[in-house]
Coordinates of C-alpha atoms and ligand atoms in Angstrom, one line a residue:
M628 CA 0.1 -0.1 -0.3
T629 CA 1.2 3.5 -0.8
A630 CA 2.0 6.2 2.3
P631 CA -1.3 8.6 2.2
K632 CA -1.1 11.9 0.2
K633 CA -0.7 15.0 2.6
L634 CA -3.1 17.4 2.5
F635 CA -2.8 20.7 4.1
I636 CA -5.5 23.5 3.7
K637 CA -5.9 27.7 4.6
T638 CA -8.9 28.7 5.0
Y639 CA -9.7 32.6 4.8
G640 CA -13.0 34.2 5.5
C641 CA -16.5 34.0 6.8
Q642 CA -18.0 30.3 8.6
M643 CA -19.0 28.9 4.8
N644 CA -15.6 28.9 3.9
V645 CA -14.9 26.4 7.2
Y646 CA -17.6 24.0 5.6
D647 CA -16.2 24.7 2.2
S648 CA -12.9 23.2 3.5
E649 CA -14.6 20.1 5.1
R650 CA -15.7 19.3 2.3
M651 CA -13.1 19.8 0.2
A652 CA -10.9 17.4 2.7
E653 CA -14.3 14.7 2.0
A654 CA -13.7 14.9 -1.2
L655 CA -9.8 14.3 -1.7
G656 CA -9.8 12.1 1.1
G657 CA -11.2 10.0 -1.9
Q658 CA -8.1 10.5 -3.6
G659 CA -6.3 9.3 -1.3
Y660 CA -6.0 12.8 1.4
V661 CA -4.6 12.9 4.5
E662 CA -5.0 16.1 6.2
T663 CA -1.7 17.7 7.6
K664 CA -1.5 20.4 10.1
S665 CA 1.5 21.8 7.8
A666 CA 2.6 23.2 4.8
D667 CA 6.1 21.7 5.1
D668 CA 5.2 17.8 4.9
A669 CA 2.2 18.8 1.7
D670 CA 1.5 16.6 -1.4
M671 CA -0.7 19.4 -2.3
I672 CA -2.1 22.7 -0.8
L673 CA -4.9 24.2 -0.8
L674 CA -5.9 28.1 -0.5
N675 CA -10.0 28.6 0.6
T676 CA -9.7 32.5 -0.1
C677 CA -12.3 35.7 0.4
H678 CA -13.3 38.5 -2.0
I679 CA -14.7 40.8 0.2
R680 CA -12.1 43.6 1.3
E681 CA -9.2 43.9 -0.9
K682 CA -6.7 42.9 2.2
A683 CA -8.6 39.8 2.1
A684 CA -7.6 38.9 -1.4
E685 CA -4.1 40.5 -0.9
K686 CA -3.0 38.9 1.5
V687 CA -3.6 35.2 -0.5
Y688 CA -0.8 36.3 -3.5
S689 CA 1.8 37.0 -0.8
E690 CA 0.7 33.2 1.1
L691 CA 2.0 31.4 -3.1
G692 CA 4.8 33.6 -2.5
R693 CA 5.6 31.6 0.4
F694 CA 5.1 28.4 -0.7
K695 CA 7.9 29.1 -3.6
G696 CA 10.7 27.5 -1.6
L697 CA 8.3 24.1 -0.7
K698 CA 7.9 23.5 -4.0
A699 CA 11.4 23.9 -5.4
D700 CA 12.4 21.3 -3.0
K701 CA 9.3 19.6 -4.0
P702 CA 8.4 19.7 -7.4
E703 CA 5.7 17.4 -7.3
L704 CA 3.7 19.8 -5.0
K705 CA 0.1 20.7 -6.1
I706 CA -0.7 24.5 -5.4
G707 CA -4.3 25.0 -5.3
V708 CA -6.7 28.0 -5.1
A709 CA -10.2 27.5 -4.5
G710 CA -12.9 30.2 -3.0
C711 CA -14.0 33.7 -3.5
V712 CA -10.7 34.6 -5.3
A713 CA -11.2 32.0 -7.0
Q714 CA -14.0 32.4 -8.1
A715 CA -13.3 36.4 -8.5
E716 CA -10.1 36.6 -10.4
G717 CA -9.9 33.0 -12.0
E718 CA -6.9 32.3 -14.4
E719 CA -5.3 36.2 -13.9
I720 CA -4.3 34.0 -10.8
M721 CA -2.5 31.7 -13.0
R722 CA -1.3 34.8 -14.3
R723 CA -0.3 36.3 -11.7
Q724 CA 1.2 33.1 -9.8
P725 CA 2.6 31.0 -12.1
L726 CA 3.0 28.3 -9.5
V727 CA -0.8 27.2 -9.2
D728 CA -1.8 24.2 -10.3
L729 CA -5.7 24.5 -9.5
V730 CA -8.3 27.6 -9.1
V731 CA -11.3 26.3 -8.0
G732 CA -14.6 28.5 -7.0
P733 CA -17.3 27.5 -4.8
Q734 CA -19.7 26.1 -6.4
S735 CA -17.3 23.3 -8.3
Y736 CA -15.2 22.0 -5.5
H737 CA -17.4 18.5 -6.4
R738 CA -15.4 17.5 -9.5
L739 CA -11.7 18.5 -7.1
P740 CA -10.7 14.7 -7.4
E741 CA -10.5 15.0 -11.1
M742 CA -9.5 18.4 -10.9
E743 CA -6.6 16.9 -8.9
A744 CA -6.2 13.7 -11.1
R745 CA -5.1 16.2 -14.1
T746 CA -2.2 17.7 -12.5
R747 CA -0.8 14.7 -12.0
T748 CA -0.4 15.0 -15.5
G749 CA 1.1 17.8 -14.9
A750 CA -1.8 19.5 -16.6
K751 CA -3.3 22.8 -15.1
A752 CA -6.6 22.9 -13.8
L753 CA -9.0 25.4 -13.7
D754 CA -12.7 24.9 -12.9
T755 CA -15.1 28.5 -11.6
D756 CA -18.4 27.6 -13.5
F757 CA -21.7 28.1 -11.8
P758 CA -23.2 24.0 -13.2
E759 CA -26.7 23.2 -12.7
E760 CA -25.7 19.7 -10.5
D761 CA -25.7 19.3 -6.7
K762 CA -22.7 19.5 -5.8
F763 CA -23.7 18.8 -1.9
E764 CA -24.8 15.2 -2.7
K765 CA -21.9 14.6 -5.1
L766 CA -19.7 15.8 -1.7
K767 CA -21.7 13.1 0.0
N768 CA -19.0 10.5 1.0
R769 CA -17.7 11.4 4.0
P770 CA -15.9 8.9 6.4
K771 CA -18.5 8.1 10.0
A772 CA -15.8 9.4 11.7
K773 CA -16.5 11.1 15.3
R774 CA -16.4 14.3 15.5
G775 CA -16.5 17.9 18.4
P776 CA -19.5 19.2 19.7
T777 CA -20.7 22.0 17.7
A778 CA -20.2 22.0 13.4
F779 CA -21.3 24.8 11.1
L780 CA -23.9 23.4 7.8
T781 CA -24.4 24.8 4.6
V782 CA -28.8 25.6 3.8
Q783 CA -28.7 28.3 1.2
E784 CA -25.9 29.8 -0.8
G785 CA -25.1 32.3 -2.8
C786 CA -27.3 36.2 -2.4
D787 CA -29.1 38.3 -4.9
K788 CA -29.6 41.6 -2.8
F789 CA -26.4 43.2 -4.2
C790 CA -25.2 45.6 -1.7
A791 CA -23.0 48.2 -3.6
F792 CA -20.0 47.5 -2.3
C793 CA -20.2 43.7 -2.5
V794 CA -19.1 41.3 -4.2
V795 CA -20.9 37.6 -2.6
P796 CA -23.3 37.8 -5.2
Y797 CA -20.8 37.5 -7.1
T798 CA -17.7 35.2 -6.4
R799 CA -20.8 32.7 -4.1
G800 CA -23.7 33.3 -7.4
A801 CA -27.4 33.1 -7.0
E802 CA -29.7 32.7 -4.3
V803 CA -30.0 29.4 -3.8
S804 CA -31.7 26.5 -0.8
R805 CA -31.0 22.8 -0.1
P806 CA -34.0 20.9 0.2
A807 CA -34.8 20.2 3.6
D808 CA -34.3 16.5 3.8
R809 CA -31.3 16.3 2.3
I810 CA -30.7 19.0 5.3
L811 CA -32.5 16.8 8.1
S812 CA -29.9 14.1 6.9
E813 CA -27.0 16.0 6.6
A814 CA -28.1 17.1 10.6
R815 CA -28.5 13.1 12.0
D816 CA -25.5 12.3 10.7
L817 CA -23.7 15.0 12.6
V818 CA -25.4 14.5 15.5
E819 CA -24.8 11.1 15.5
R820 CA -20.9 11.8 15.2
G821 CA -21.2 13.8 18.2
V822 CA -22.5 16.8 17.7
R823 CA -24.8 18.5 19.8
E824 CA -24.5 22.4 18.3
I825 CA -24.6 22.7 14.6
T826 CA -25.3 26.4 13.4
L827 CA -27.1 26.8 10.0
L828 CA -25.2 28.4 7.1
G829 CA -25.9 31.1 4.2
Q830 CA -25.0 34.6 3.0
N831 CA -28.9 35.1 3.4
V832 CA -29.9 32.5 5.6
N833 CA -33.3 34.0 6.6
A834 CA -34.0 33.9 3.0
Y835 CA -34.3 29.9 2.8
H836 CA -36.5 28.8 1.4
G837 CA -35.6 25.4 0.2
A838 CA -38.2 22.5 -0.4
G839 CA -40.3 20.5 2.3
A840 CA -43.2 17.9 2.2
D841 CA -45.5 20.2 1.9
G842 CA -43.9 22.5 -0.7
D843 CA -41.6 25.1 0.4
M844 CA -40.4 26.0 3.8
T845 CA -39.6 29.1 5.7
L846 CA -35.9 28.8 7.7
A847 CA -38.0 28.6 10.5
Q848 CA -40.0 25.6 9.7
L849 CA -36.3 23.9 8.9
I850 CA -35.4 25.0 13.0
W851 CA -39.1 23.5 14.1
A852 CA -37.3 20.6 11.7
L853 CA -34.3 20.6 13.0
D854 CA -35.8 21.1 16.9
K855 CA -36.7 17.2 16.3
I856 CA -34.0 15.7 16.7
D857 CA -32.8 14.0 19.4
G858 CA -29.3 14.2 20.4
L859 CA -29.8 18.2 19.1
E860 CA -29.0 20.2 21.2
R861 CA -28.7 23.5 19.9
I862 CA -29.4 25.7 16.6
R863 CA -28.2 28.8 16.0
F864 CA -28.1 30.6 12.4
T865 CA -26.3 33.0 10.4
T866 CA -25.6 35.1 8.2
S867 CA -29.1 37.3 8.6
H868 CA -30.4 40.1 6.5
P869 CA -33.2 43.2 8.1
N870 CA -35.7 42.0 5.7
D871 CA -36.0 38.8 5.4
M872 CA -36.9 38.2 9.0
G873 CA -40.2 36.4 9.0
D874 CA -42.4 36.7 11.5
D875 CA -42.5 33.1 12.3
L876 CA -38.9 32.9 12.2
I877 CA -39.0 35.7 15.2
E878 CA -41.6 33.7 17.0
A879 CA -39.5 31.2 16.8
H880 CA -36.4 33.0 18.8
G881 CA -39.0 33.2 22.0
A882 CA -41.0 29.7 21.9
C883 CA -37.8 26.8 20.3
S884 CA -35.6 26.5 22.7
K885 CA -33.3 25.1 20.9
L886 CA -32.7 28.0 19.1
M887 CA -29.9 29.8 20.9
P888 CA -30.7 34.1 22.1
Y889 CA -28.4 34.7 19.7
L890 CA -28.6 36.6 16.6
H891 CA -26.2 38.6 14.4
L892 CA -28.3 41.1 11.5
P893 CA -25.8 44.3 9.2
V894 CA -27.0 47.0 9.4
Q895 CA -24.2 48.5 8.0
S896 CA -24.2 52.0 8.2
G897 CA -27.1 54.6 10.4
S898 CA -27.8 56.6 7.5
D899 CA -30.8 56.3 5.6
K900 CA -28.8 58.5 3.3
I901 CA -25.9 56.1 3.3
L902 CA -28.5 52.4 3.6
K903 CA -30.5 54.3 -0.3
R904 CA -27.3 54.5 -1.5
M905 CA -25.3 50.9 -0.4
N906 CA -29.2 49.6 -2.1
R907 CA -29.9 48.0 1.4
S908 CA -33.7 48.0 1.4
H909 CA -34.2 48.7 4.6
T910 CA -33.7 52.1 6.9
A911 CA -32.3 52.4 10.6
E912 CA -36.0 53.5 11.9
S913 CA -37.3 50.3 10.7
Y914 CA -33.8 47.6 11.9
L915 CA -34.9 49.4 15.2
R916 CA -38.1 48.2 14.8
L917 CA -37.1 45.0 14.2
I918 CA -34.9 44.7 17.2
E919 CA -37.8 45.9 19.0
R920 CA -39.8 42.6 17.9
I921 CA -37.1 40.5 17.7
R922 CA -36.4 42.0 21.5
A923 CA -40.1 41.5 22.8
A924 CA -40.2 38.1 21.4
R925 CA -37.2 37.5 23.5
P926 CA -36.1 39.9 26.0
D927 CA -32.9 38.3 26.5
I928 CA -31.6 38.0 22.8
L929 CA -28.6 39.5 22.3
M930 CA -27.7 40.8 19.1
S931 CA -23.9 41.1 16.8
G932 CA -23.8 43.1 13.8
D933 CA -22.0 45.2 11.1
F934 CA -20.7 48.0 10.2
I935 CA -19.4 49.6 7.3
V936 CA -17.2 53.5 8.4
G937 CA -16.3 55.2 5.2
F938 CA -18.7 54.5 2.4
P939 CA -18.1 56.3 -1.1
E940 CA -20.1 60.2 0.1
E941 CA -19.9 59.2 3.8
T942 CA -20.0 62.7 5.8
E943 CA -19.2 63.3 9.8
E944 CA -22.8 63.8 9.7
D945 CA -23.9 59.8 8.3
F946 CA -20.8 59.1 10.6
Q947 CA -23.1 59.8 13.7
A948 CA -26.3 58.3 12.8
T949 CA -23.8 55.1 12.8
M950 CA -23.1 55.8 16.2
D951 CA -26.1 56.5 17.3
L952 CA -27.5 53.6 15.3
V953 CA -24.9 51.4 17.5
Q954 CA -26.4 54.0 21.2
E955 CA -29.4 52.7 20.9
V956 CA -28.8 49.0 20.0
N957 CA -26.6 48.5 22.9
Y958 CA -24.6 45.6 20.7
G959 CA -23.2 42.3 22.7
Y960 CA -21.0 41.9 19.9
A961 CA -20.3 44.1 16.7
Y962 CA -18.3 43.6 13.4
S963 CA -16.5 47.0 11.9
F964 CA -14.6 47.5 8.6
K965 CA -13.2 50.6 6.4
Y966 CA -15.3 50.7 3.1
S967 CA -12.5 48.4 0.8
T968 CA -13.4 49.5 -3.3
R969 CA -14.3 45.7 -5.0
P970 CA -13.7 45.9 -8.7
G971 CA -17.0 45.3 -10.6
T972 CA -19.6 46.0 -8.0
P973 CA -21.1 50.1 -8.3
A974 CA -19.6 51.4 -5.2
A975 CA -16.1 51.7 -6.9
E976 CA -17.0 54.0 -9.5
R977 CA -18.7 56.2 -6.5
A978 CA -16.3 59.6 -5.4
Q979 CA -14.4 58.0 -2.1
V980 CA -14.3 59.1 1.1
D981 CA -10.3 59.6 2.0
E982 CA -8.1 57.1 4.1
D983 CA -6.9 59.4 7.3
V984 CA -10.9 59.9 7.8
K985 CA -11.9 56.3 7.0
S986 CA -9.8 55.0 10.1
E987 CA -10.3 58.0 12.3
R988 CA -14.5 56.9 12.3
L989 CA -13.6 53.0 12.7
Q990 CA -11.7 54.2 15.7
R991 CA -14.6 55.4 17.4
L992 CA -17.1 53.3 16.2
Q993 CA -14.6 50.3 17.3
A994 CA -14.3 52.4 21.3
L995 CA -17.9 52.8 21.0
I996 CA -18.8 49.1 20.2
T997 CA -15.6 47.7 22.6
R998 CA -17.4 49.7 25.6
Q999 CA -20.4 48.1 24.3
Q1000 CA -19.3 44.6 23.9
R1001 CA -17.7 44.5 27.6
A1002 CA -20.3 46.0 29.5
V1003 CA -22.4 43.1 27.7
Q1004 CA -20.0 40.9 28.5
D1005 CA -19.5 42.3 32.8
S1006 CA -23.7 41.8 33.2
M1007 CA -23.5 38.4 32.7
V1008 CA -20.9 38.2 36.3
G1009 CA -24.0 36.5 38.6
K1010 CA -26.3 35.4 36.3
E1011 CA -26.3 30.9 35.6
V1012 CA -25.9 30.6 31.5
S1013 CA -25.6 26.7 30.0
V1014 CA -22.0 25.8 28.4
L1015 CA -21.2 23.6 25.5
F1016 CA -17.8 22.4 26.4
E1017 CA -15.7 21.9 24.1
K1018 CA -12.3 21.8 24.9
P1019 CA -9.0 22.2 27.5
G1020 CA -9.2 26.2 28.6
R1021 CA -5.8 27.6 28.5
Q1022 CA -5.0 26.8 32.0
A1023 CA -4.0 23.8 32.9
G1024 CA -7.2 22.2 35.0
Q1025 CA -9.9 24.4 32.7
M1026 CA -12.5 23.1 30.7
G1027 CA -13.9 26.2 27.8
G1028 CA -16.9 26.3 26.1
K1029 CA -19.6 28.9 25.0
S1030 CA -22.7 30.2 26.7
E1031 CA -26.3 30.6 24.6
Y1032 CA -24.9 34.3 24.6
L1033 CA -22.2 33.2 22.7
H1034 CA -19.7 33.9 24.6
A1035 CA -16.5 32.2 25.4
V1036 CA -17.1 31.1 29.2
H1037 CA -14.1 28.1 31.7
V1038 CA -14.7 26.8 34.3
E1039 CA -12.4 24.7 37.0
G1040 CA -12.1 21.2 34.8
T1041 CA -13.3 18.4 37.7
G1042 CA -15.3 15.7 35.6
I1043 CA -16.6 17.8 32.9
G1044 CA -16.3 16.6 28.9
V1045 CA -16.0 17.7 25.5
G1046 CA -19.9 18.1 24.4
D1047 CA -21.3 17.9 27.8
L1048 CA -24.2 20.6 28.0
R1049 CA -23.8 22.2 31.6
R1050 CA -25.1 24.8 33.7
V1051 CA -22.7 27.7 35.2
R1052 CA -23.3 30.1 37.4
I1053 CA -20.8 33.7 36.0
T1054 CA -18.5 34.6 38.1
A1055 CA -15.9 37.0 36.3
S1056 CA -15.2 38.7 33.6
G1057 CA -12.2 39.3 31.7
T1058 CA -11.1 40.6 28.4
N1059 CA -12.1 38.1 25.8
S1060 CA -14.0 35.4 28.4
L1061 CA -16.3 34.7 30.8
G1062 CA -15.1 32.6 34.4
G1063 CA -17.5 30.4 36.4
E1064 CA -18.7 27.6 38.3
L1065 CA -20.4 24.6 37.4
V1066 CA -24.4 24.7 39.4
Ligands
LIG2465 N1 -24.9 38.7 4.3 C1 -22.7 38.2 4.2 C2 -22.6 39.8 4.4 C3 -21.2 38.4 4.1 S1 -19.8 39.7 4.5 C4 -23.6 37.2 4.8 O1 -24.3 37.3 5.2 O2 -22.2 36.8 5.6 C5 -19.8 40.4 5.7 C6 -19.4 42.0 6.0 O3 -18.3 42.0 5.0 C7 -20.7 42.2 5.8 O4 -22.6 42.5 6.3 C8 -20.2 44.1 5.9 O5 -20.0 44.8 6.9 C9 -18.3 44.1 5.1 N2 -18.2 44.3 3.9 C10 -18.3 44.0 2.4 N3 -18.0 44.4 1.6 C11 -17.6 44.6 1.8 C12 -16.6 45.6 1.6 N4 -16.2 46.4 0.1 N5 -16.1 46.5 2.4 C13 -15.9 47.0 3.8 N6 -16.4 46.1 4.1 C14 -17.2 45.3 3.2
LIG2466 FE1 -23.8 41.1 0.6 FE2 -25.3 42.5 1.0 FE3 -25.2 40.2 -0.3 FE4 -24.7 40.3 2.9 S1 -26.7 41.0 1.3 S2 -24.2 39.0 1.0 S3 -23.7 42.6 2.6 S4 -25.2 42.3 -1.1
LIG2467 FE1 -15.2 36.2 2.2 FE2 -16.6 34.7 -0.1 FE3 -17.3 34.4 2.5 S1 -16.0 37.0 0.0 S2 -16.6 36.4 3.5 S3 -15.5 34.4 1.6 S4 -19.1 34.7 0.5

């Protein structure tokens, strides 16, 4: 028997890329590959890339440059680029970096085994199609190995919203929902293998409308179907668009005990003028009213959001409206970015805000967000939460996991196992995590 070939995958970008990397590893597992944690001993290196901001895309080329020496020492080493940069730049990647053997877009992963075989003949392989066939079905040859207590599961992919700053509709393609029965059987399989918490993924996850037994299902209906799976204890989903937050989904937050009280609901800006120019089709006011309704259904829900500062034509007044909105919502988590021009998107053509102004606004926003996050985290002290334990904590004897609100929690670990779900009283709030003791 020949020794297994080694595969090194490096993942950038969003959680869907994490899920995709797992699927790619499984697909190449059928070709005799096992995963390795280091590029140095790999027979194949795959970068699963992100195109969302310029910095993310540029990282890929500097990383590829670093593999030159490895390839010189081991000419049979294959180097591949997958993900959203692969989709956006295609052949250009091989022109810019000739050591790349393979370029595969997010909708073509199921064709990786054939592509890998082609590279073994010394040829280059490129596939950035949006094929008709269901890649998830073709990627089903998963091993039945045990796995950790949390998992991602893609239920919806792509986006039809075309926000003026965003590459996702171009890199992931049109919005597509997977049929419910396939999602449910994948979920059951994960639970059999030890998973207790599933995060449903989609670029526009709450627009989910996959086929069910009696017509299309909403995300809330899918969540209720998952709720019936014994052994599955927690359900999360990300990322949602404010305009697709259906009444049944809001209600589920109050009624479904497995649905965790955490909601990532990006708003991007607090200025209606900017929201309009972003093509977001909601206002600051409609977003705030929506959060009121969500909090009425589930008062303790922890809100999280995304913000872009320095979008074209953003004035100080527009930025102030974003600060005001953040004040009003009181986020438990929020992610903020300087606007980055993306080639091919409408906003790239418009009058840009000065880089210095962007940086200064980002600093002010992040200072506010950090204070808010910290205050929300500190307010957990004295409360009882449930923690799903995932791994040993940083200090000896500790176990770490996540609360229902997605806060990291560590506890002195006597008798706690990975995958245990336990009640914990929070006793301390540190920089990035909470400390507690078993109840
Ligand atoms: N709706 C998607 C958003 C993906 S991008 C999802 O569901 O995951 C994640 C975040 O990146 C966006 O919410 C936005 O805040 C930010 N982003 C997207 N394009 C950007 C750009 N051109 N410049 C800066 N930030 C951007
Ligand atoms: Fe991008 Fe907007 Fe679609 Fe989110 S909703 S993926 S930000 S276009
Ligand atoms: Fe990045 Fe593509 Fe995800 S651009 S954020 S990896 S959908």
